[in-house]
Coordinates of C-alpha atoms and ligand atoms in Angstrom, one line a residue:
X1 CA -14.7 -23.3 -0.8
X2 CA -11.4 -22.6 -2.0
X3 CA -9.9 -19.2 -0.2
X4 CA -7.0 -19.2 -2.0
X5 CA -8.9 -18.0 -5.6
X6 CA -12.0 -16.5 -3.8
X7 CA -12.6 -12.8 -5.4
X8 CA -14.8 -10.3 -3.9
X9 CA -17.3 -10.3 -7.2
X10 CA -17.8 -14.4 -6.6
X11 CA -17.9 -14.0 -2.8
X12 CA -21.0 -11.0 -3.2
X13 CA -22.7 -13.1 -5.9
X14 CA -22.0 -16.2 -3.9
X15 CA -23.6 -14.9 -0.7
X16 CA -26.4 -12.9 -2.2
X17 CA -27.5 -16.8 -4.0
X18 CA -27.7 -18.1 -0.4
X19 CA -24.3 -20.4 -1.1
X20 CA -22.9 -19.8 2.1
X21 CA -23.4 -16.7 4.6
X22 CA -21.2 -14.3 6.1
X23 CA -20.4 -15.8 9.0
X24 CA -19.5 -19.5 7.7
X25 CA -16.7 -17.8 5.4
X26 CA -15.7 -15.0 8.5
X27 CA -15.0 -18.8 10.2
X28 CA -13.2 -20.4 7.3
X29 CA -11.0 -17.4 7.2
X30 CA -10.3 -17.6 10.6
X31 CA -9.7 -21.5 10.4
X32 CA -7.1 -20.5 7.7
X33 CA -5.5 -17.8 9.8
X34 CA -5.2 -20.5 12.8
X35 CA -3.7 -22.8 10.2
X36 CA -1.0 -20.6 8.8
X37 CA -0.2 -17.7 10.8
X38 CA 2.1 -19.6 12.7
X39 CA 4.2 -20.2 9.9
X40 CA 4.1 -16.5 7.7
X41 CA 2.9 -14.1 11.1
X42 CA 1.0 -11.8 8.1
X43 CA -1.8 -10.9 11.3
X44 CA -1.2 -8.9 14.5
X45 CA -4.1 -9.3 16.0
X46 CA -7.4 -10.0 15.5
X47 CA -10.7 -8.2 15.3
X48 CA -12.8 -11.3 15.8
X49 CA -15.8 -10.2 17.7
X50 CA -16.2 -7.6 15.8
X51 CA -15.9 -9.6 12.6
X52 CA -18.6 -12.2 14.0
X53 CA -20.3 -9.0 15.3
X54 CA -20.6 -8.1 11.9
X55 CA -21.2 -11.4 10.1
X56 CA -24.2 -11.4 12.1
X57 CA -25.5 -8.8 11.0
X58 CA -25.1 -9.0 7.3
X59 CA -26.8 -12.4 7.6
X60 CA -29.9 -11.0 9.1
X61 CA -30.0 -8.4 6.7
X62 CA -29.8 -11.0 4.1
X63 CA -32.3 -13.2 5.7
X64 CA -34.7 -10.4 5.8
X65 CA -34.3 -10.0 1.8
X66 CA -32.4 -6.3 2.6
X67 CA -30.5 -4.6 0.0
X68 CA -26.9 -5.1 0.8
X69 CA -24.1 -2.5 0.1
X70 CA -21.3 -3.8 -1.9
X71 CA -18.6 -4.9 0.9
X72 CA -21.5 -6.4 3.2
X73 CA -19.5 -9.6 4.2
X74 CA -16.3 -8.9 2.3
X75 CA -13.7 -10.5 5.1
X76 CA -10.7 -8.0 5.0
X77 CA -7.5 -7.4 6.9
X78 CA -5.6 -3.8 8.1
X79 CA -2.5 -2.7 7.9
X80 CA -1.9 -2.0 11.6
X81 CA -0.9 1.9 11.3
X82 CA -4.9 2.3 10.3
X83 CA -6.8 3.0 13.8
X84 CA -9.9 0.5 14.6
X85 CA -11.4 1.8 18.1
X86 CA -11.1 -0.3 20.7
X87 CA -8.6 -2.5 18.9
X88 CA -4.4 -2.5 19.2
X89 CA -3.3 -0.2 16.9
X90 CA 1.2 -1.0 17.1
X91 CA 2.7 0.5 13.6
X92 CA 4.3 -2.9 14.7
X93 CA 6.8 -0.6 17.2
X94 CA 7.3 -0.8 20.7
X95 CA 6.4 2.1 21.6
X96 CA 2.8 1.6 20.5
X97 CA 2.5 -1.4 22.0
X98 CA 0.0 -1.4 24.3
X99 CA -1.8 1.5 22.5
X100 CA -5.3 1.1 21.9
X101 CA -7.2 3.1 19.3
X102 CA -9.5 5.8 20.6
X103 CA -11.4 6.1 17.0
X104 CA -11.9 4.7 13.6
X105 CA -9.7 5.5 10.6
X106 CA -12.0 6.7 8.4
X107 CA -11.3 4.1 5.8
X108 CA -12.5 1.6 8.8
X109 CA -15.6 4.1 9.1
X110 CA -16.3 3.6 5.5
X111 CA -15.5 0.0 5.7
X112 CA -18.3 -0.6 8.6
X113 CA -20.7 1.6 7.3
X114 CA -20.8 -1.0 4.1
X115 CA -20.7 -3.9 6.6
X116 CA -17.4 -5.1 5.4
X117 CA -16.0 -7.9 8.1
X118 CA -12.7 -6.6 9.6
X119 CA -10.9 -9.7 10.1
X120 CA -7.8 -8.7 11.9
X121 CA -4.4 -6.1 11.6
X122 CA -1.8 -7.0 9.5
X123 CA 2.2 -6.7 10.1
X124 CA 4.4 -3.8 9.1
X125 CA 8.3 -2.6 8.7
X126 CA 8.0 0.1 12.0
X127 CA 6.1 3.0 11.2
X128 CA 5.7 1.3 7.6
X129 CA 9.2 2.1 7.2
X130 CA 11.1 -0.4 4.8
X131 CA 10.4 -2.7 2.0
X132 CA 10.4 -6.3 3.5
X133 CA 9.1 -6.4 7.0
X134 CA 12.0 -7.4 8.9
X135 CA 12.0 -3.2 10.8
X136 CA 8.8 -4.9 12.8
X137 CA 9.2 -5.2 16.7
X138 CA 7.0 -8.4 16.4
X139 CA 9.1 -10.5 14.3
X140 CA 9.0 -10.6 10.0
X141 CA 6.4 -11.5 8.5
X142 CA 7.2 -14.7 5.3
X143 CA 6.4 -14.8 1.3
X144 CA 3.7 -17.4 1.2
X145 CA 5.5 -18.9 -1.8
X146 CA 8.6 -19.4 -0.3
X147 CA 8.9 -18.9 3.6
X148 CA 12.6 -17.8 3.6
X149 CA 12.0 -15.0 1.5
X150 CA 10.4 -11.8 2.5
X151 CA 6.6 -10.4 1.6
X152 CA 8.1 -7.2 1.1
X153 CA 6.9 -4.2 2.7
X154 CA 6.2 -2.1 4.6
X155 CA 2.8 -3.7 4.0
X156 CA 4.3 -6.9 4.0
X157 CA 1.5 -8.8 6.7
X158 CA -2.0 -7.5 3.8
X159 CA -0.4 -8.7 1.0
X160 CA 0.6 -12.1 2.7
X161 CA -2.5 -12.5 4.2
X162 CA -4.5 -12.3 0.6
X163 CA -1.9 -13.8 -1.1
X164 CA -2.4 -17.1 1.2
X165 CA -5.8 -16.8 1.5
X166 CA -6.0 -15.4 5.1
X167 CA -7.9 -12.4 3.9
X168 CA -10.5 -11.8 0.9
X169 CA -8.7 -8.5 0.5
X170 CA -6.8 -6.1 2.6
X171 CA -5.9 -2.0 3.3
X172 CA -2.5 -1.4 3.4
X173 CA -0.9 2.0 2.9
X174 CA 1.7 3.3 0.7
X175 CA 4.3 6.2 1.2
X176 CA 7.2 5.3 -1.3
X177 CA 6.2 1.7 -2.6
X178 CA 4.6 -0.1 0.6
X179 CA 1.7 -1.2 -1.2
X180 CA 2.7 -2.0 -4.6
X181 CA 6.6 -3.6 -3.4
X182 CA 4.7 -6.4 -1.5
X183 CA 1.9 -7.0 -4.0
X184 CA 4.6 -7.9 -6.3
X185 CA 6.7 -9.7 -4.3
X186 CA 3.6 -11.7 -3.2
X187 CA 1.8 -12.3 -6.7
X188 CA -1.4 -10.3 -5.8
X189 CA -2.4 -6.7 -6.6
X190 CA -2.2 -3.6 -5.2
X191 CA -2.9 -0.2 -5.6
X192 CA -1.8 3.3 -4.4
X193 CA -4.9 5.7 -5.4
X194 CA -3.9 9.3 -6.2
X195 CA -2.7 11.5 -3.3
X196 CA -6.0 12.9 -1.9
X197 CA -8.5 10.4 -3.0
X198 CA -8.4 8.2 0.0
X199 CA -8.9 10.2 3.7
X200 CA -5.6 9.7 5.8
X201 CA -7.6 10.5 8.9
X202 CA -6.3 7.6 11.3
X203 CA -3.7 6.1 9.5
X204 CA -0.9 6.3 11.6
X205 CA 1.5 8.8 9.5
X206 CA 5.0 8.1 8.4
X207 CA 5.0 10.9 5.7
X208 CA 2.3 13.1 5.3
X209 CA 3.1 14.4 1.8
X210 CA 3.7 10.8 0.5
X211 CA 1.3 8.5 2.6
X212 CA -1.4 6.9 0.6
X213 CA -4.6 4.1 1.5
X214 CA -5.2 1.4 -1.0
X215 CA -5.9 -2.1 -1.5
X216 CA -4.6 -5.5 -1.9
X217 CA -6.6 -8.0 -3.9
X218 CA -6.6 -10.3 -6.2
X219 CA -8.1 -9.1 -9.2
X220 CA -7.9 -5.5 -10.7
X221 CA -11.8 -5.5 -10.2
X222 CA -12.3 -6.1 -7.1
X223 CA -9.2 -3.1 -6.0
X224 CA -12.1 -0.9 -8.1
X225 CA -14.4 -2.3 -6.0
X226 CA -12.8 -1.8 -2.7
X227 CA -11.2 1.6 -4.0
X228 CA -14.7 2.9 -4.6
X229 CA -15.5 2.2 -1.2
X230 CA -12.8 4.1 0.5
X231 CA -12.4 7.0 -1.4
X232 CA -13.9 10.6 -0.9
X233 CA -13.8 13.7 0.7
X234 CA -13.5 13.6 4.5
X235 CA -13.3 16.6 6.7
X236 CA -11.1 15.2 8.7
X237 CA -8.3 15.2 6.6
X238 CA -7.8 18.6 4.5
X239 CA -5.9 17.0 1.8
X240 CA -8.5 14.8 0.7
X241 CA -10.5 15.4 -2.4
X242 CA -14.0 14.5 -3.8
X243 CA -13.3 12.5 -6.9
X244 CA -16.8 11.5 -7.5
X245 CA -17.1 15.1 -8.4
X246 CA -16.5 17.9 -11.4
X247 CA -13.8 18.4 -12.6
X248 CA -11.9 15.0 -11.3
X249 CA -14.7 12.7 -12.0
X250 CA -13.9 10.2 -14.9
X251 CA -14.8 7.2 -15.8
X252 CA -14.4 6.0 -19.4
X253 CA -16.1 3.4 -21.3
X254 CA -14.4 -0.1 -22.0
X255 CA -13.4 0.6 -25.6
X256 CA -12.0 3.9 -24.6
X257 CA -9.7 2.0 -22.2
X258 CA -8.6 -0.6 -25.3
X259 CA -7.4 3.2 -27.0
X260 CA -5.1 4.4 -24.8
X261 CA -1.6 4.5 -25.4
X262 CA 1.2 3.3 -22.9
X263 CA 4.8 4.8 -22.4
X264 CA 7.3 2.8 -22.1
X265 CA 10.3 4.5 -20.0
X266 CA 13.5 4.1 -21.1
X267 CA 15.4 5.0 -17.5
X268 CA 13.0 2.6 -15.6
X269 CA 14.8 -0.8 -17.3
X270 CA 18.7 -0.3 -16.3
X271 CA 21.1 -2.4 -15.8
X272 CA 20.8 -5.1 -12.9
X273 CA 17.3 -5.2 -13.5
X274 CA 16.7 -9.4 -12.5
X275 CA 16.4 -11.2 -15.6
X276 CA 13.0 -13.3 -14.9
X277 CA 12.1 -9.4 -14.3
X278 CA 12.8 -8.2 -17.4
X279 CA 11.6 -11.3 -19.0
X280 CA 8.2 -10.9 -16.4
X281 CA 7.7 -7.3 -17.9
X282 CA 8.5 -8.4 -21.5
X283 CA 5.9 -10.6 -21.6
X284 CA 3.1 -8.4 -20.3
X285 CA 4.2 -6.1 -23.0
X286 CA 3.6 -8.5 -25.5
X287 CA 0.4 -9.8 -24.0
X288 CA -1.4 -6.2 -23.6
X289 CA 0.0 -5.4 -27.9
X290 CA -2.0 -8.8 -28.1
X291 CA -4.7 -7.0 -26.8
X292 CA -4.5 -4.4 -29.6
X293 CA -3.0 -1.7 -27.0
X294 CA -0.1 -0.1 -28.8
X295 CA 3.3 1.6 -27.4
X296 CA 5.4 4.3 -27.2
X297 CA 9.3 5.0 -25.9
X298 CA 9.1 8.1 -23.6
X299 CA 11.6 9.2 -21.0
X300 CA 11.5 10.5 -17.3
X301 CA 14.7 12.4 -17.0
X302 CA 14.6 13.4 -13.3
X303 CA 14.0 9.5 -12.3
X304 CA 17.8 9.4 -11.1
X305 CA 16.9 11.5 -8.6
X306 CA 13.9 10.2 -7.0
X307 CA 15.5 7.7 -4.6
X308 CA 17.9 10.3 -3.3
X309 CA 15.0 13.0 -3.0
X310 CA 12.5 10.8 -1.6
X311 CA 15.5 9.8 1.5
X312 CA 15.2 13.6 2.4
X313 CA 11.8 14.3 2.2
X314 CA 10.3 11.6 3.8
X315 CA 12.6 11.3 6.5
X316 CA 12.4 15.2 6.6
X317 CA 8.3 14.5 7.3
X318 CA 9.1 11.2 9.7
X319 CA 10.9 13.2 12.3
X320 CA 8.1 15.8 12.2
X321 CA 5.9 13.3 12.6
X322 CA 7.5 10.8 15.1
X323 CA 8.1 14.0 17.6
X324 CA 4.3 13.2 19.2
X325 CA 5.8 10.2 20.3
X326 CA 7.3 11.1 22.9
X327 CA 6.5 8.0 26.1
X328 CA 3.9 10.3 27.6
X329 CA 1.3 10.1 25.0
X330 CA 0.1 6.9 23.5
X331 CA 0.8 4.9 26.1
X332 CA 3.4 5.1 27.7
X333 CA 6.6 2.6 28.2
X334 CA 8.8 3.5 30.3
X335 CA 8.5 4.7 33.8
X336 CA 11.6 5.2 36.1
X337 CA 12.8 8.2 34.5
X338 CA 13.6 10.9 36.9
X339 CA 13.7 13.8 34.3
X340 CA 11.7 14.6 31.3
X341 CA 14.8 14.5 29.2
X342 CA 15.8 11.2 30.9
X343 CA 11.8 9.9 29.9
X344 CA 12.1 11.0 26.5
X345 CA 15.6 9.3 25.9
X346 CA 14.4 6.2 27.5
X347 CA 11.7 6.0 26.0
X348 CA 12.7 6.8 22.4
X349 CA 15.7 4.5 22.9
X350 CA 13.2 1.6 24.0
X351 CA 10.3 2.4 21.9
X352 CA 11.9 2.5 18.3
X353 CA 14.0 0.5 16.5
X354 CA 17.1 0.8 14.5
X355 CA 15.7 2.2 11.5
X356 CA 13.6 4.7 13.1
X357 CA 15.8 6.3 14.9
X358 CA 18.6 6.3 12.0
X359 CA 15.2 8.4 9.8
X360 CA 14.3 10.5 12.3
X361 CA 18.3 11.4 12.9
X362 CA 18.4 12.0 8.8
X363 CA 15.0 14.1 9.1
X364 CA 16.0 16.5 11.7
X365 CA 19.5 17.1 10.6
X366 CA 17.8 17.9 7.0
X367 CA 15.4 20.5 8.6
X368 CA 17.8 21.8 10.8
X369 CA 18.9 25.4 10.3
X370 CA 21.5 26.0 8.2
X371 CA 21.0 22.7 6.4
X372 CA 17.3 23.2 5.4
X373 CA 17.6 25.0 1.9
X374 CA 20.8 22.9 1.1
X375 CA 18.6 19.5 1.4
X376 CA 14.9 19.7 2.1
X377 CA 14.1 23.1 0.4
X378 CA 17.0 21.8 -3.0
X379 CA 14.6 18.2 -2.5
X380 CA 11.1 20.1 -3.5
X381 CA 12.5 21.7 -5.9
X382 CA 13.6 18.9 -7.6
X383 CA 10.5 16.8 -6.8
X384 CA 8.8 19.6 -8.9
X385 CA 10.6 18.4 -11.7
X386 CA 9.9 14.7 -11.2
X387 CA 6.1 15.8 -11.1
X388 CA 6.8 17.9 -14.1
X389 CA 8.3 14.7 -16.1
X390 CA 4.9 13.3 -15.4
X391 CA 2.9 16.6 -16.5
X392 CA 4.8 16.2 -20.0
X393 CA 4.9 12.6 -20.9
X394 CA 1.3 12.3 -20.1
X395 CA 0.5 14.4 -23.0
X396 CA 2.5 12.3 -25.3
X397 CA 0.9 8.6 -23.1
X398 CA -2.0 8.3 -21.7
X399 CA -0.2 5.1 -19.0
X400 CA 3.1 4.5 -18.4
X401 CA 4.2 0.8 -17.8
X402 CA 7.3 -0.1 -15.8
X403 CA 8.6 -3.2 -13.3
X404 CA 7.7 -2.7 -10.4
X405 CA 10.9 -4.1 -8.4
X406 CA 14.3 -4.3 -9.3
X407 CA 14.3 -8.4 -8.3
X408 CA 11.6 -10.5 -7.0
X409 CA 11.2 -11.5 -3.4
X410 CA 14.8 -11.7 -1.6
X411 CA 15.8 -13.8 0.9
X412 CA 15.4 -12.9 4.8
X413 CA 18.3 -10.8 6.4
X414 CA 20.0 -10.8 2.6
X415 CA 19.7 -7.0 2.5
X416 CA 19.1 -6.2 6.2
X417 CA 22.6 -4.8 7.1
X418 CA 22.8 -2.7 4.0
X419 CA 20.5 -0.2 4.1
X420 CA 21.1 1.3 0.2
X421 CA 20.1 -1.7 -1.2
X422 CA 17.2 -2.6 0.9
X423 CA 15.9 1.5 -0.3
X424 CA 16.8 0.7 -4.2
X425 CA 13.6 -1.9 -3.7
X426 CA 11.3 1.2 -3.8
X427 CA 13.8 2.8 -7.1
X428 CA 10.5 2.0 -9.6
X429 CA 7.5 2.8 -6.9
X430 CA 8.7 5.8 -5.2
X431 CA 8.3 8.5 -8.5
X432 CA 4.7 8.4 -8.4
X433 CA 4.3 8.9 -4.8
X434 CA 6.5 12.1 -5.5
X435 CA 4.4 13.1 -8.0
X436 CA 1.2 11.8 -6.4
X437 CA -0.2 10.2 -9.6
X438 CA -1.9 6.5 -9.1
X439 CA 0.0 3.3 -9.5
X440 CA -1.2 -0.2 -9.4
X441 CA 1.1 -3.6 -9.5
X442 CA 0.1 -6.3 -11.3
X443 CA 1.2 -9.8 -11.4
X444 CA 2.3 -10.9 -14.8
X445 CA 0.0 -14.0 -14.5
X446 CA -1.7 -15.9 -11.8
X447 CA 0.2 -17.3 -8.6
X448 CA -0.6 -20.3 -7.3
X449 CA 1.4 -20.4 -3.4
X450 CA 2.8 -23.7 -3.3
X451 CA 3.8 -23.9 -7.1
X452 CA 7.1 -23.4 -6.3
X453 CA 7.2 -19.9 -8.6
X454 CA 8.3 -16.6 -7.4
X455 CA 6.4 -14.3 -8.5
X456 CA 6.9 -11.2 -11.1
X457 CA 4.6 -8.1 -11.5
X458 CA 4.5 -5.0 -14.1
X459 CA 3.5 -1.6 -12.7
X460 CA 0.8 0.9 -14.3
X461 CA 1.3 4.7 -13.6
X462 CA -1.7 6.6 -14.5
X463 CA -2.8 10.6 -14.7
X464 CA -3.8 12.1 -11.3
X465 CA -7.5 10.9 -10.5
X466 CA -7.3 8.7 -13.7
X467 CA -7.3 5.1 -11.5
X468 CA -9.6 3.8 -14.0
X469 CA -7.0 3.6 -16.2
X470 CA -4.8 1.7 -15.4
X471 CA -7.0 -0.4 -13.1
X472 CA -9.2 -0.9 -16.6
X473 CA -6.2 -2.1 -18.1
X474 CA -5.4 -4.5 -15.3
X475 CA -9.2 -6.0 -15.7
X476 CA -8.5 -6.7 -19.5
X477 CA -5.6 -8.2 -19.1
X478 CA -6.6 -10.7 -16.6
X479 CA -9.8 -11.3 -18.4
X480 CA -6.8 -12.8 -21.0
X481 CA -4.9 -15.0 -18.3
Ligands
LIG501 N1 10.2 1.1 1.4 C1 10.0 2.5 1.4 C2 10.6 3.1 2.7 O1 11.2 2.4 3.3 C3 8.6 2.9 1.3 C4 7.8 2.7 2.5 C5 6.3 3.0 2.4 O2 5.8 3.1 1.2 N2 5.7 3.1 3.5 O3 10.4 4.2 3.0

C-alpha cells in the first residue's frame, strides 16, 4: 500500500472490500511515523492505544457486516492546541508541558463518535503563533520535500505529516493563515471553513475572533469529507453555527459549480511576488478557463491594511487569552517562587517563548487605557471595511482566486530574526480570517516528496458558509491533473 497517494474515498472503499482492515493500515502509519519522524518531527506525541483501541473496534464492526460511518478507520493526526482527554495537550510551549487534557475538543468528540483513528498530535509555532514552526519549544518541524526548509505554520507538524504520508489526513487550526500557509508550503490541501461552522470548544485559543478548525488532505474531496464531519452547532461554543440548516444551508449541483465566476484581485499579485509563484498561480488560471470557468478583475481596496490590522487584533485577543496562564493552572512549572508576583514572572518568563511574550506585550499595550480607541477600537473599524470589500465584490464574483504565499517554502532560520517578514507570509491568508469567509489552498498540481520540486499552491476565497464552492472547484480541477 502506498501512504504517500492514499485518499480517504480509496481507504473507505478499500476497507469496506475487505482489502486491508483498520488496524493493518493504523500499523503501517505508525511504521511510517517510526521511519520518518526522526528526520521532519511533524508528531508530538502519539495517541497509539487509543488508535489500536479504535482500529479494533471498526474491524469488529466490519466483521459483523455493521454499517460504518464515514471516518470509521480514517487514520488522522491533531494539531496539538486541540484537547484529546487523557492525552498531552502542549500548544508546543513550555508551559503546557506536562499538561494533560481533562476533555475532548469537540472536533475529537465528533471524530470518535465516527470511529476515526487518532493517530497522534502534531507540532505547532507556540500557541499556533507564526508561519513556519520554528516558535515551538520542541524543536521545528521540516518540509518533507526539502528538509532544510520549513513546513510553514503554525500548523506546520498536520500538513508534514499528510504530506509524507504519516497521516491519511489531519486537523490543524487556522487564526491568520496557519492552515492554508503550510498546505502550500507542503503541496497538500487545506482548508479554513467559515468562522462558526466548526466548534472551537477545546482548541486551545490564540485568537478567539480569528481561530478557525479545518483540515489537511490531499484531495479537495476528502477536506469535504472530513469538513462534513466536524462541522455543526455545539453548545459549547456560542459562536458556532448550524450550517446544515435554513438559511446557511447550500449545496449546489456540479454544473452550478462549472458557472460560477472567479475574481481575480488586482492588489493580491504585487511586486515581489516569487516568480515560480506567479508562474504557479498563472497556470491554474489557465487550467480552471480550460475548464470553461471564466474571469473577472475585481479589487479589494482595504487589503493594505490587513497585515497591520490583523498585528493588533490578534495580539489584542492573545494577551486576553494567554492571561489564564498563569503557572498555577495547567500545570504548573515553576515552584520556588516566594511571592505570587515572583510565580507569575517566573513562570511566564520560563513558560513562553520569545514570540509570545513580544504578542502578549503588543496586545496589552493595544488594550491598555488610553491607547485602546487609538489601535484596537481604529483596528475593528477598519476590519469592517475589509469585510465590507468582501460584501461588495461577492456580488460582482461568486470566488475569488489569489496565491496563497508570497514565496514558496523558505529556508530554516532565513526569516527567524526578522519578525516583518516572517508576518508578510500570512499578507494573502489573513483577509479572510478578518472577514471570516472560507478559504481553501490548493496545490497547483500533484507533489510527489522526493521529486526534488517545491511546491506552489493558488488560494480560493468563497462567500460565508459557501465551502462548497470553492472546495467544488478544487474537486474539478484535480479531477483534470
Ligand atoms: N502566521 C500567523 C501568525 O503568526 C497566523 C497564525 C495562525 O493562523 N494561527 O499569527
Amino acid at each position: 500500500m502506498d501512504l504517500s497517494k492514499l485518499t480517504i474515498a480509496a481507504f473507505q472503499e478499500g476497507l469496506r472490500a475487505k482489502d486491508f482492515s483498520a488496524r493493518e493500515v493504523a500499523d503501517a502509519y505508525f511504521a511510517a511515523i517510526d521511519a520518518q519522524n526522526g528526520a521532519l518531527n511533524a508528531y508530538l506525541s502519539l495517541t497509539k492505544d487509543l488508535a489500536r483501541a479504535t482500529a479494533a473496534e471498526v474491524d469488529a464492526a466490519l466483521a459483523e457486516g455493521k454499517e460504518l460511518p464515514p471516518l470509521a478507520g480514517v487514520p488522522l493526526a491533531l494539531k496539538d492546541n486541540m484537547l484529546v482527554k487523557g492525552y498531552p495537550a502542549t500548544a508546543s510551549s513550555k508551559m503546557l508541558e506536562h499538561y494533560t487534557a481533562a476533555y475532548d475538543a469537540t472536533v475529537v468528540e465528533k471524530l470518535k463518535f465516527e470511529r476515526a483513528v487518532v493517530l497522534g498530535k502534531t507540532n505547532l509555532d507556540e500557541f499556533a503563533m507564526g508561519s513556519s514552526t520554528e516558535n515551538s519549544a520542541f524543536g521545528v518541524t521540516k518540509n518533507p520535500h526539502d528538509t532544510a526548509r520549513v513546513a510553514g505554520g503554525s500548523s506546520g507538524g498536520s500538513a508534514a505529516a499528510v504530506a509524507a504520508g504519516m497521516a491519511l489526513a489531519a486537523l490543524g487550526s487556522d487564526t491568520g493563515g496557519s492552515i492554508r500557509q503550510p498546505a502550500a508550503l507542503c503541496g497538500v490541501v487545506g482548508m479554513k471553513p467559515t468562522y462558526g461552522t466548526v466548534s472551537r470548544f477545546g482548541l486551545i485559543a490564540m485568537a478567539s475572533s480569528l481561530d478557525q478548525i479545518g483540515p489537511f488532505t490531499k484531495t479537495a474531496e476528502d477536506a469535504k469529507l472530513l469538513f462534513r464531519a466536524i462541522r455543526g452547532k455545539d453548545v459549547h461554543d456560542a459562536t458556532s453555527i448550524d450550517v446544515v440548516k435554513k438559511p446557511f444551508h447550500y449545496e449546489p449541483k456540479k454544473e452550478d459549480i462549472k458557472k460560477l465566476v472567479i475574481g481575480i484581485p488586482k492588489e493580491y499579485f504585487i511586486e515581489g511576488l516569487h516568480p515560480e509563484v506567479a508562474k504557479g498561480v498563472e497556470e491554474a488560471i489557465t487550467r480552471l478557463r480550460k475548464l470553461g470557468f471564466s474571469f473577472k478583475e475585481v479589487s479589494l481596496p482595504h487589503t493594505k491594511y490587513a497585515l497591520s490590522t490583523y498585528y493588533i487584533i490578534m495580539p489584542a485577543e492573545v494577551s486576553t487569552n494567554l492571561a489564564r496562564l498563569d503557572g498555577i493552572r495547567y500545570a504548573r512549572n515553576v515552584r520556588d517562587a516566594k511571592k505570587l508576583q515572583e510565580l507569575y514572572v517566573k513562570n511566564k518568563a520560563y513558560g513562553f517563548g520569545k514570540e509570545t511574550r513580544r504578542r502578549v506585550l503588543l496586545g496589552t499595550f493595544v488594550l491598555s487605557s488610553g491607547y485602546y480607541d487609538a489601535y484596537y477600537a481604529k483596528a475593528q473599524k477598519v476590519r469592517r471595511l475589509i469585510k465590507e470589500d468582501f460584501d461588495t465584490t461577492f456580488k460582482e464574483v461568486d470566488v475569488i482566486l489569489s496565491p496563497v504565499t508570497p514565496t514558496p517554502a523558505f529556508t530554516i532560520g532565513e526569516k527567524t530574526n526578522d519578525p516583518l517578514s516572517m508576518y508578510l507570509s500570512d499578507i494573502f491568508t489573513i483577509p479572510a480570517n478578518m472577514a471570516g469567509i472560507p478559504a481553501i489552498s490548493i496545490p497547483v498540481k500533484k507533489y510527489t516528496v522526493g521529486s526534488g520540486e517545491l511546491p506552489v499552491a493558488f488560494q480560493l476565497m468563497g462567500k460565508h458558509f459557501h465551502e462548497e464552492d470553492i472546495l467544488g472547484i478544487g474537486e474539478l480541477y484535480e479531477a483534470r491533473q
